[in-house]
PDB file of N, CA, C and O in Angstrom:
ATOM      1  N   UNK A   1      47.443 -29.943  -2.442  1.00 88.00           N
ATOM      2  CA  UNK A   1      46.269 -30.025  -3.213  1.00 88.00           C
ATOM      3  C   UNK A   1      45.135 -29.526  -2.381  1.00 88.00           C
ATOM      4  O   UNK A   1      45.117 -29.738  -1.123  1.00 88.00           O
ATOM      5  N   UNK A   2      44.138 -28.693  -3.013  1.00 93.00           N
ATOM      6  CA  UNK A   2      42.988 -28.258  -2.260  1.00 93.00           C
ATOM      7  C   UNK A   2      41.908 -29.282  -2.201  1.00 93.00           C
ATOM      8  O   UNK A   2      41.861 -30.121  -3.157  1.00 93.00           O
ATOM      9  N   UNK A   3      41.168 -29.158  -1.266  1.00 91.00           N
ATOM     10  CA  UNK A   3      40.034 -29.879  -1.126  1.00 91.00           C
ATOM     11  C   UNK A   3      38.752 -29.228  -1.816  1.00 91.00           C
ATOM     12  O   UNK A   3      38.463 -28.095  -1.608  1.00 91.00           O
ATOM     13  N   UNK A   4      37.892 -29.804  -2.686  1.00 90.00           N
ATOM     14  CA  UNK A   4      36.956 -29.171  -3.332  1.00 90.00           C
ATOM     15  C   UNK A   4      35.456 -29.742  -2.666  1.00 90.00           C
ATOM     16  O   UNK A   4      35.555 -31.021  -2.765  1.00 90.00           O
ATOM     17  N   UNK A   5      34.685 -28.943  -2.294  1.00 88.00           N
ATOM     18  CA  UNK A   5      33.514 -29.518  -1.714  1.00 88.00           C
ATOM     19  C   UNK A   5      32.631 -30.214  -2.542  1.00 88.00           C
ATOM     20  O   UNK A   5      32.601 -30.024  -3.798  1.00 88.00           O
ATOM     21  N   UNK A   6      31.823 -31.160  -2.016  1.00 89.00           N
ATOM     22  CA  UNK A   6      31.040 -32.051  -2.704  1.00 89.00           C
ATOM     23  C   UNK A   6      31.388 -32.723  -4.012  1.00 89.00           C
ATOM     24  O   UNK A   6      30.612 -32.939  -4.958  1.00 89.00           O
ATOM     25  N   UNK A   7      32.521 -33.232  -3.953  1.00 89.00           N
ATOM     26  CA  UNK A   7      33.161 -34.176  -5.020  1.00 89.00           C
ATOM     27  C   UNK A   7      33.181 -35.526  -4.768  1.00 89.00           C
ATOM     28  O   UNK A   7      33.672 -36.358  -5.763  1.00 89.00           O
ATOM     29  N   UNK A   8      33.023 -35.889  -3.516  1.00 90.00           N
ATOM     30  CA  UNK A   8      33.071 -37.192  -3.087  1.00 90.00           C
ATOM     31  C   UNK A   8      31.784 -38.078  -3.691  1.00 90.00           C
ATOM     32  O   UNK A   8      30.775 -37.535  -3.586  1.00 90.00           O
ATOM     33  N   UNK A   9      31.979 -39.364  -3.994  1.00 91.00           N
ATOM     34  CA  UNK A   9      30.837 -40.234  -4.334  1.00 91.00           C
ATOM     35  C   UNK A   9      29.944 -40.122  -3.197  1.00 91.00           C
ATOM     36  O   UNK A   9      28.680 -40.302  -3.376  1.00 91.00           O
ATOM     37  N   UNK A  10      30.283 -40.044  -1.929  1.00 88.00           N
ATOM     38  CA  UNK A  10      29.427 -39.993  -0.761  1.00 88.00           C
ATOM     39  C   UNK A  10      28.390 -38.853  -0.928  1.00 88.00           C
ATOM     40  O   UNK A  10      27.318 -38.805  -0.228  1.00 88.00           O
ATOM     41  N   UNK A  11      28.598 -37.675  -1.763  1.00 87.00           N
ATOM     42  CA  UNK A  11      27.865 -36.644  -1.700  1.00 87.00           C
ATOM     43  C   UNK A  11      26.774 -36.861  -2.881  1.00 87.00           C
ATOM     44  O   UNK A  11      25.878 -36.015  -2.927  1.00 87.00           O
ATOM     45  N   UNK A  12      26.746 -37.914  -3.426  1.00 89.00           N
ATOM     46  CA  UNK A  12      25.750 -38.093  -4.415  1.00 89.00           C
ATOM     47  C   UNK A  12      24.295 -38.023  -4.068  1.00 89.00           C
ATOM     48  O   UNK A  12      23.445 -37.742  -4.821  1.00 89.00           O
ATOM     49  N   UNK A  13      24.143 -38.270  -2.782  1.00 89.00           N
ATOM     50  CA  UNK A  13      22.834 -38.227  -2.085  1.00 89.00           C
ATOM     51  C   UNK A  13      22.132 -36.745  -1.985  1.00 89.00           C
ATOM     52  O   UNK A  13      21.015 -36.663  -1.561  1.00 89.00           O
ATOM     53  N   UNK A  14      23.177 -35.761  -2.130  1.00 91.00           N
ATOM     54  CA  UNK A  14      22.625 -34.419  -1.921  1.00 91.00           C
ATOM     55  C   UNK A  14      22.080 -33.903  -3.101  1.00 91.00           C
ATOM     56  O   UNK A  14      22.619 -33.971  -4.100  1.00 91.00           O
ATOM     57  N   UNK A  15      20.953 -33.329  -3.005  1.00 91.00           N
ATOM     58  CA  UNK A  15      20.313 -32.751  -4.034  1.00 91.00           C
ATOM     59  C   UNK A  15      20.569 -31.110  -4.099  1.00 91.00           C
ATOM     60  O   UNK A  15      20.522 -30.492  -3.122  1.00 91.00           O
ATOM     61  N   UNK A  16      20.788 -30.818  -5.350  1.00 93.00           N
ATOM     62  CA  UNK A  16      21.269 -29.265  -5.505  1.00 93.00           C
ATOM     63  C   UNK A  16      20.102 -28.488  -6.309  1.00 93.00           C
ATOM     64  O   UNK A  16      20.357 -27.292  -6.502  1.00 93.00           O
ATOM     65  N   UNK A  17      19.171 -29.121  -6.772  1.00 94.00           N
ATOM     66  CA  UNK A  17      18.106 -28.578  -7.641  1.00 94.00           C
ATOM     67  C   UNK A  17      16.765 -28.789  -7.167  1.00 94.00           C
ATOM     68  O   UNK A  17      16.429 -29.813  -6.613  1.00 94.00           O
ATOM     69  N   UNK A  18      15.875 -27.673  -7.194  1.00 96.00           N
ATOM     70  CA  UNK A  18      14.717 -27.719  -6.699  1.00 96.00           C
ATOM     71  C   UNK A  18      13.614 -26.888  -7.625  1.00 96.00           C
ATOM     72  O   UNK A  18      14.139 -25.977  -8.243  1.00 96.00           O
ATOM     73  N   UNK A  19      12.352 -27.406  -7.593  1.00 96.00           N
ATOM     74  CA  UNK A  19      11.399 -26.719  -8.484  1.00 96.00           C
ATOM     75  C   UNK A  19      10.969 -25.425  -7.587  1.00 96.00           C
ATOM     76  O   UNK A  19      11.228 -25.431  -6.364  1.00 96.00           O
ATOM     77  N   UNK A  20      10.355 -24.483  -8.403  1.00 97.00           N
ATOM     78  CA  UNK A  20       9.680 -23.483  -7.707  1.00 97.00           C
ATOM     79  C   UNK A  20       8.786 -23.778  -6.606  1.00 97.00           C
ATOM     80  O   UNK A  20       8.696 -23.287  -5.496  1.00 97.00           O
ATOM     81  N   UNK A  21       7.911 -24.786  -6.916  1.00 97.00           N
ATOM     82  CA  UNK A  21       6.904 -25.406  -6.147  1.00 97.00           C
ATOM     83  C   UNK A  21       7.565 -25.974  -4.660  1.00 97.00           C
ATOM     84  O   UNK A  21       7.157 -25.746  -3.678  1.00 97.00           O
ATOM     85  N   UNK A  22       8.653 -26.658  -4.922  1.00 97.00           N
ATOM     86  CA  UNK A  22       9.522 -27.141  -3.691  1.00 97.00           C
ATOM     87  C   UNK A  22       9.928 -26.159  -2.912  1.00 97.00           C
ATOM     88  O   UNK A  22       9.722 -25.962  -1.739  1.00 97.00           O
ATOM     89  N   UNK A  23      10.385 -24.865  -3.472  1.00 98.00           N
ATOM     90  CA  UNK A  23      10.970 -23.873  -2.778  1.00 98.00           C
ATOM     91  C   UNK A  23       9.651 -23.038  -1.879  1.00 98.00           C
ATOM     92  O   UNK A  23       9.824 -22.907  -0.689  1.00 98.00           O
ATOM     93  N   UNK A  24       8.623 -22.958  -2.655  1.00 98.00           N
ATOM     94  CA  UNK A  24       7.603 -22.227  -1.924  1.00 98.00           C
ATOM     95  C   UNK A  24       7.126 -23.324  -0.823  1.00 98.00           C
ATOM     96  O   UNK A  24       6.758 -22.627   0.385  1.00 98.00           O
ATOM     97  N   UNK A  25       7.013 -24.441  -0.976  1.00 98.00           N
ATOM     98  CA  UNK A  25       6.494 -25.395   0.016  1.00 98.00           C
ATOM     99  C   UNK A  25       7.685 -25.243   1.204  1.00 98.00           C
ATOM    100  O   UNK A  25       7.192 -25.159   2.433  1.00 98.00           O
ATOM    101  N   UNK A  26       8.925 -25.268   0.955  1.00 98.00           N
ATOM    102  CA  UNK A  26       9.794 -25.288   2.070  1.00 98.00           C
ATOM    103  C   UNK A  26       9.646 -23.745   2.787  1.00 98.00           C
ATOM    104  O   UNK A  26       9.712 -23.875   3.891  1.00 98.00           O
ATOM    105  N   UNK A  27       9.534 -22.842   1.934  1.00 98.00           N
ATOM    106  CA  UNK A  27       9.400 -21.560   2.807  1.00 98.00           C
ATOM    107  C   UNK A  27       8.240 -21.655   3.628  1.00 98.00           C
ATOM    108  O   UNK A  27       8.298 -20.979   4.752  1.00 98.00           O
ATOM    109  N   UNK A  28       7.057 -22.104   3.086  1.00 97.00           N
ATOM    110  CA  UNK A  28       5.816 -22.183   3.976  1.00 97.00           C
ATOM    111  C   UNK A  28       6.011 -23.062   5.175  1.00 97.00           C
ATOM    112  O   UNK A  28       5.701 -22.744   6.190  1.00 97.00           O
ATOM    113  N   UNK A  29       6.561 -24.096   4.965  1.00 97.00           N
ATOM    114  CA  UNK A  29       7.043 -25.067   6.159  1.00 97.00           C
ATOM    115  C   UNK A  29       7.806 -24.504   7.234  1.00 97.00           C
ATOM    116  O   UNK A  29       7.706 -24.525   8.224  1.00 97.00           O
ATOM    117  N   UNK A  30       8.906 -23.812   6.574  1.00 96.00           N
ATOM    118  CA  UNK A  30       9.876 -23.180   7.597  1.00 96.00           C
ATOM    119  C   UNK A  30       9.057 -22.043   8.372  1.00 96.00           C
ATOM    120  O   UNK A  30       9.110 -21.939   9.658  1.00 96.00           O
ATOM    121  N   UNK A  31       8.371 -21.357   7.664  1.00 94.00           N
ATOM    122  CA  UNK A  31       7.515 -20.208   8.325  1.00 94.00           C
ATOM    123  C   UNK A  31       6.501 -20.887   9.304  1.00 94.00           C
ATOM    124  O   UNK A  31       6.405 -20.100  10.361  1.00 94.00           O
ATOM    125  N   UNK A  32       5.965 -21.850   8.926  1.00 94.00           N
ATOM    126  CA  UNK A  32       4.853 -22.348   9.891  1.00 94.00           C
ATOM    127  C   UNK A  32       5.512 -23.227  11.122  1.00 94.00           C
ATOM    128  O   UNK A  32       4.775 -23.650  11.864  1.00 94.00           O
ATOM    129  N   UNK A  33       6.727 -23.308  11.062  1.00 93.00           N
ATOM    130  CA  UNK A  33       7.566 -23.766  12.202  1.00 93.00           C
ATOM    131  C   UNK A  33       7.601 -25.331  12.095  1.00 93.00           C
ATOM    132  O   UNK A  33       7.939 -26.021  13.203  1.00 93.00           O
ATOM    133  N   UNK A  34       7.491 -25.823  11.083  1.00 95.00           N
ATOM    134  CA  UNK A  34       7.791 -27.338  10.824  1.00 95.00           C
ATOM    135  C   UNK A  34       9.220 -27.821  11.256  1.00 95.00           C
ATOM    136  O   UNK A  34      10.062 -26.940  10.911  1.00 95.00           O
ATOM    137  N   UNK A  35       9.277 -28.849  11.809  1.00 93.00           N
ATOM    138  CA  UNK A  35      10.695 -29.377  12.266  1.00 93.00           C
ATOM    139  C   UNK A  35      11.412 -29.973  10.929  1.00 93.00           C
ATOM    140  O   UNK A  35      10.808 -30.202   9.872  1.00 93.00           O
ATOM    141  N   UNK A  36      12.556 -30.275  11.193  1.00 93.00           N
ATOM    142  CA  UNK A  36      13.540 -30.914  10.019  1.00 93.00           C
ATOM    143  C   UNK A  36      12.983 -32.053   9.547  1.00 93.00           C
ATOM    144  O   UNK A  36      12.926 -32.238   8.369  1.00 93.00           O
ATOM    145  N   UNK A  37      12.553 -33.001  10.492  1.00 94.00           N
ATOM    146  CA  UNK A  37      12.108 -34.243  10.022  1.00 94.00           C
ATOM    147  C   UNK A  37      10.787 -34.086   9.136  1.00 94.00           C
ATOM    148  O   UNK A  37      10.744 -34.779   7.913  1.00 94.00           O
ATOM    149  N   UNK A  38       9.872 -33.196   9.434  1.00 96.00           N
ATOM    150  CA  UNK A  38       8.642 -32.844   8.630  1.00 96.00           C
ATOM    151  C   UNK A  38       9.161 -32.377   7.259  1.00 96.00           C
ATOM    152  O   UNK A  38       8.622 -32.843   6.111  1.00 96.00           O
ATOM    153  N   UNK A  39       9.965 -31.586   7.230  1.00 97.00           N
ATOM    154  CA  UNK A  39      10.507 -30.684   5.836  1.00 97.00           C
ATOM    155  C   UNK A  39      11.056 -31.743   5.078  1.00 97.00           C
ATOM    156  O   UNK A  39      10.725 -31.856   3.851  1.00 97.00           O
ATOM    157  N   UNK A  40      11.894 -32.558   5.616  1.00 96.00           N
ATOM    158  CA  UNK A  40      12.509 -33.523   4.868  1.00 96.00           C
ATOM    159  C   UNK A  40      11.595 -34.564   4.173  1.00 96.00           C
ATOM    160  O   UNK A  40      11.680 -34.995   3.077  1.00 96.00           O
ATOM    161  N   UNK A  41      10.732 -34.987   4.949  1.00 97.00           N
ATOM    162  CA  UNK A  41       9.661 -35.955   4.533  1.00 97.00           C
ATOM    163  C   UNK A  41       8.839 -35.323   3.403  1.00 97.00           C
ATOM    164  O   UNK A  41       8.531 -36.000   2.532  1.00 97.00           O
ATOM    165  N   UNK A  42       8.425 -34.097   3.533  1.00 97.00           N
ATOM    166  CA  UNK A  42       7.456 -33.256   2.689  1.00 97.00           C
ATOM    167  C   UNK A  42       8.260 -33.276   1.379  1.00 97.00           C
ATOM    168  O   UNK A  42       7.780 -33.085   0.233  1.00 97.00           O
ATOM    169  N   UNK A  43       9.471 -32.654   1.308  1.00 97.00           N
ATOM    170  CA  UNK A  43      10.312 -32.408   0.251  1.00 97.00           C
ATOM    171  C   UNK A  43      11.023 -33.667  -0.489  1.00 97.00           C
ATOM    172  O   UNK A  43      11.730 -33.609  -1.430  1.00 97.00           O
ATOM    173  N   UNK A  44      10.779 -34.751   0.432  1.00 96.00           N
ATOM    174  CA  UNK A  44      11.650 -36.111   0.037  1.00 96.00           C
ATOM    175  C   UNK A  44      13.004 -35.875  -0.187  1.00 96.00           C
ATOM    176  O   UNK A  44      13.734 -36.099  -1.162  1.00 96.00           O
ATOM    177  N   UNK A  45      13.715 -35.269   0.850  1.00 96.00           N
ATOM    178  CA  UNK A  45      15.007 -34.955   0.659  1.00 96.00           C
ATOM    179  C   UNK A  45      15.642 -35.485   2.201  1.00 96.00           C
ATOM    180  O   UNK A  45      15.073 -35.577   3.150  1.00 96.00           O
ATOM    181  N   UNK A  46      17.066 -35.560   2.224  1.00 95.00           N
ATOM    182  CA  UNK A  46      17.683 -35.936   3.400  1.00 95.00           C
ATOM    183  C   UNK A  46      18.154 -34.636   4.177  1.00 95.00           C
ATOM    184  O   UNK A  46      18.074 -33.501   3.799  1.00 95.00           O
ATOM    185  N   UNK A  47      18.673 -34.956   5.356  1.00 94.00           N
ATOM    186  CA  UNK A  47      19.076 -33.992   6.377  1.00 94.00           C
ATOM    187  C   UNK A  47      20.174 -32.938   5.961  1.00 94.00           C
ATOM    188  O   UNK A  47      20.169 -31.767   6.143  1.00 94.00           O
ATOM    189  N   UNK A  48      21.068 -33.570   5.144  1.00 94.00           N
ATOM    190  CA  UNK A  48      22.270 -32.824   4.841  1.00 94.00           C
ATOM    191  C   UNK A  48      21.702 -31.973   3.502  1.00 94.00           C
ATOM    192  O   UNK A  48      22.199 -30.663   3.373  1.00 94.00           O
ATOM    193  N   UNK A  49      20.917 -32.185   2.706  1.00 96.00           N
ATOM    194  CA  UNK A  49      20.191 -31.391   1.744  1.00 96.00           C
ATOM    195  C   UNK A  49      19.401 -30.419   2.396  1.00 96.00           C
ATOM    196  O   UNK A  49      19.474 -29.172   1.861  1.00 96.00           O
ATOM    197  N   UNK A  50      18.886 -30.699   3.310  1.00 96.00           N
ATOM    198  CA  UNK A  50      17.828 -29.754   4.037  1.00 96.00           C
ATOM    199  C   UNK A  50      18.852 -28.611   4.589  1.00 96.00           C
ATOM    200  O   UNK A  50      18.646 -27.352   4.476  1.00 96.00           O
ATOM    201  N   UNK A  51      20.083 -29.046   5.285  1.00 95.00           N
ATOM    202  CA  UNK A  51      20.908 -28.064   5.750  1.00 95.00           C
ATOM    203  C   UNK A  51      21.294 -27.073   4.846  1.00 95.00           C
ATOM    204  O   UNK A  51      21.438 -25.872   4.876  1.00 95.00           O
ATOM    205  N   UNK A  52      21.747 -27.514   3.543  1.00 95.00           N
ATOM    206  CA  UNK A  52      22.085 -26.659   2.646  1.00 95.00           C
ATOM    207  C   UNK A  52      21.111 -25.691   1.996  1.00 95.00           C
ATOM    208  O   UNK A  52      21.415 -24.509   1.722  1.00 95.00           O
ATOM    209  N   UNK A  53      19.786 -26.239   1.953  1.00 97.00           N
ATOM    210  CA  UNK A  53      18.695 -25.359   1.491  1.00 97.00           C
ATOM    211  C   UNK A  53      18.510 -24.308   2.418  1.00 97.00           C
ATOM    212  O   UNK A  53      18.310 -23.146   1.991  1.00 97.00           O
ATOM    213  N   UNK A  54      18.558 -24.739   3.806  1.00 96.00           N
ATOM    214  CA  UNK A  54      18.309 -23.609   4.793  1.00 96.00           C
ATOM    215  C   UNK A  54      19.423 -22.719   4.730  1.00 96.00           C
ATOM    216  O   UNK A  54      19.186 -21.337   4.836  1.00 96.00           O
ATOM    217  N   UNK A  55      20.640 -22.951   4.411  1.00 95.00           N
ATOM    218  CA  UNK A  55      21.819 -21.904   4.304  1.00 95.00           C
ATOM    219  C   UNK A  55      21.357 -21.229   3.074  1.00 95.00           C
ATOM    220  O   UNK A  55      21.806 -19.823   3.310  1.00 95.00           O
ATOM    221  N   UNK A  56      21.191 -21.666   2.002  1.00 96.00           N
ATOM    222  CA  UNK A  56      21.068 -20.885   0.784  1.00 96.00           C
ATOM    223  C   UNK A  56      19.775 -19.957   0.996  1.00 96.00           C
ATOM    224  O   UNK A  56      20.032 -18.852   0.508  1.00 96.00           O
ATOM    225  N   UNK A  57      18.770 -20.399   1.495  1.00 97.00           N
ATOM    226  CA  UNK A  57      17.628 -19.471   1.666  1.00 97.00           C
ATOM    227  C   UNK A  57      17.832 -18.394   2.573  1.00 97.00           C
ATOM    228  O   UNK A  57      17.331 -17.379   2.368  1.00 97.00           O
ATOM    229  N   UNK A  58      18.581 -18.621   3.549  1.00 96.00           N
ATOM    230  CA  UNK A  58      18.853 -17.741   4.596  1.00 96.00           C
ATOM    231  C   UNK A  58      19.878 -16.603   4.024  1.00 96.00           C
ATOM    232  O   UNK A  58      19.602 -15.484   4.252  1.00 96.00           O
ATOM    233  N   UNK A  59      20.961 -17.087   3.132  1.00 95.00           N
ATOM    234  CA  UNK A  59      21.834 -16.260   2.580  1.00 95.00           C
ATOM    235  C   UNK A  59      21.170 -15.104   1.579  1.00 95.00           C
ATOM    236  O   UNK A  59      21.399 -14.036   1.471  1.00 95.00           O
ATOM    237  N   UNK A  60      20.076 -15.792   0.701  1.00 97.00           N
ATOM    238  CA  UNK A  60      19.490 -14.919  -0.197  1.00 97.00           C
ATOM    239  C   UNK A  60      18.310 -13.939   0.697  1.00 97.00           C
ATOM    240  O   UNK A  60      17.706 -13.308  -0.042  1.00 97.00           O
ATOM    241  N   UNK A  61      18.092 -14.222   1.877  1.00 97.00           N
ATOM    242  CA  UNK A  61      17.096 -13.402   2.548  1.00 97.00           C
ATOM    243  C   UNK A  61      15.709 -13.853   2.436  1.00 97.00           C
ATOM    244  O   UNK A  61      14.773 -13.225   2.770  1.00 97.00           O
ATOM    245  N   UNK A  62      15.607 -15.249   1.958  1.00 97.00           N
ATOM    246  CA  UNK A  62      14.239 -15.787   1.635  1.00 97.00           C
ATOM    247  C   UNK A  62      13.419 -16.292   3.036  1.00 97.00           C
ATOM    248  O   UNK A  62      12.435 -16.502   2.951  1.00 97.00           O
ATOM    249  N   UNK A  63      14.189 -16.615   3.977  1.00 97.00           N
ATOM    250  CA  UNK A  63      13.633 -17.202   5.166  1.00 97.00           C
ATOM    251  C   UNK A  63      14.498 -16.381   6.494  1.00 97.00           C
ATOM    252  O   UNK A  63      15.492 -15.855   6.358  1.00 97.00           O
ATOM    253  N   UNK A  64      13.736 -16.273   7.619  1.00 93.00           N
ATOM    254  CA  UNK A  64      14.243 -15.601   8.802  1.00 93.00           C
ATOM    255  C   UNK A  64      14.755 -16.621   9.619  1.00 93.00           C
ATOM    256  O   UNK A  64      14.116 -17.707   9.731  1.00 93.00           O
ATOM    257  N   UNK A  65      15.533 -16.209  10.676  1.00 91.00           N
ATOM    258  CA  UNK A  65      15.780 -17.090  11.715  1.00 91.00           C
ATOM    259  C   UNK A  65      14.522 -17.278  12.347  1.00 91.00           C
ATOM    260  O   UNK A  65      13.670 -16.442  12.329  1.00 91.00           O
ATOM    261  N   UNK A  66      14.402 -18.340  13.165  1.00 90.00           N
ATOM    262  CA  UNK A  66      13.268 -18.608  13.919  1.00 90.00           C
ATOM    263  C   UNK A  66      13.738 -19.223  15.337  1.00 90.00           C
ATOM    264  O   UNK A  66      14.722 -19.817  15.488  1.00 90.00           O
ATOM    265  N   UNK A  67      12.950 -18.909  16.423  1.00 86.00           N
ATOM    266  CA  UNK A  67      13.484 -18.975  17.792  1.00 86.00           C
ATOM    267  C   UNK A  67      13.632 -20.583  18.095  1.00 86.00           C
ATOM    268  O   UNK A  67      14.665 -21.050  18.666  1.00 86.00           O
ATOM    269  N   UNK A  68      12.929 -21.437  17.404  1.00 85.00           N
ATOM    270  CA  UNK A  68      13.233 -22.742  17.474  1.00 85.00           C
ATOM    271  C   UNK A  68      14.141 -23.522  16.382  1.00 85.00           C
ATOM    272  O   UNK A  68      14.428 -24.593  16.465  1.00 85.00           O
ATOM    273  N   UNK A  69      14.845 -22.732  15.694  1.00 83.00           N
ATOM    274  CA  UNK A  69      15.856 -22.978  14.645  1.00 83.00           C
ATOM    275  C   UNK A  69      15.515 -24.095  13.738  1.00 83.00           C
ATOM    276  O   UNK A  69      14.394 -24.130  13.316  1.00 83.00           O
ATOM    277  N   UNK A  70      16.216 -24.875  13.425  1.00 80.00           N
ATOM    278  CA  UNK A  70      16.149 -26.082  12.461  1.00 80.00           C
ATOM    279  C   UNK A  70      15.094 -26.971  12.759  1.00 80.00           C
ATOM    280  O   UNK A  70      14.358 -27.597  12.329  1.00 80.00           O
ATOM    281  N   UNK A  71      14.941 -27.140  14.217  1.00 79.00           N
ATOM    282  CA  UNK A  71      14.097 -28.207  14.790  1.00 79.00           C
ATOM    283  C   UNK A  71      12.581 -27.866  14.793  1.00 79.00           C
ATOM    284  O   UNK A  71      11.704 -28.718  14.812  1.00 79.00           O
ATOM    285  N   UNK A  72      12.300 -26.705  14.708  1.00 82.00           N
ATOM    286  CA  UNK A  72      10.922 -26.113  14.549  1.00 82.00           C
ATOM    287  C   UNK A  72      10.109 -26.338  15.727  1.00 82.00           C
ATOM    288  O   UNK A  72      10.690 -26.786  16.825  1.00 82.00           O
ATOM    289  N   UNK A  73       8.817 -26.018  15.763  1.00 78.00           N
ATOM    290  CA  UNK A  73       8.089 -25.924  16.974  1.00 78.00           C
ATOM    291  C   UNK A  73       6.961 -26.824  16.926  1.00 78.00           C
ATOM    292  O   UNK A  73       5.907 -26.769  17.596  1.00 78.00           O
ATOM    293  N   UNK A  74       6.902 -27.665  15.603  1.00 67.00           N
ATOM    294  CA  UNK A  74       5.728 -28.526  15.372  1.00 67.00           C
ATOM    295  C   UNK A  74       6.175 -29.873  15.113  1.00 67.00           C
ATOM    296  O   UNK A  74       7.436 -29.950  14.724  1.00 67.00           O
TER     297      UNK A  74
END
């Protein structure tokens, strides 16, 4: 049997949909060097959702790597 990602009831806290405004805010916070806690607070998401959002936005080329990584410099 294969394992299918994100099918457990424990995954229910992960958000998979965002408004355009939320994406714009995320990109601004990321570019400005905001840390993961600040981004989670502003977007009202948990750290697992943020990790997936970062991966998604990186894959599509919407954000660049930053020296301070996910932790930011602010």
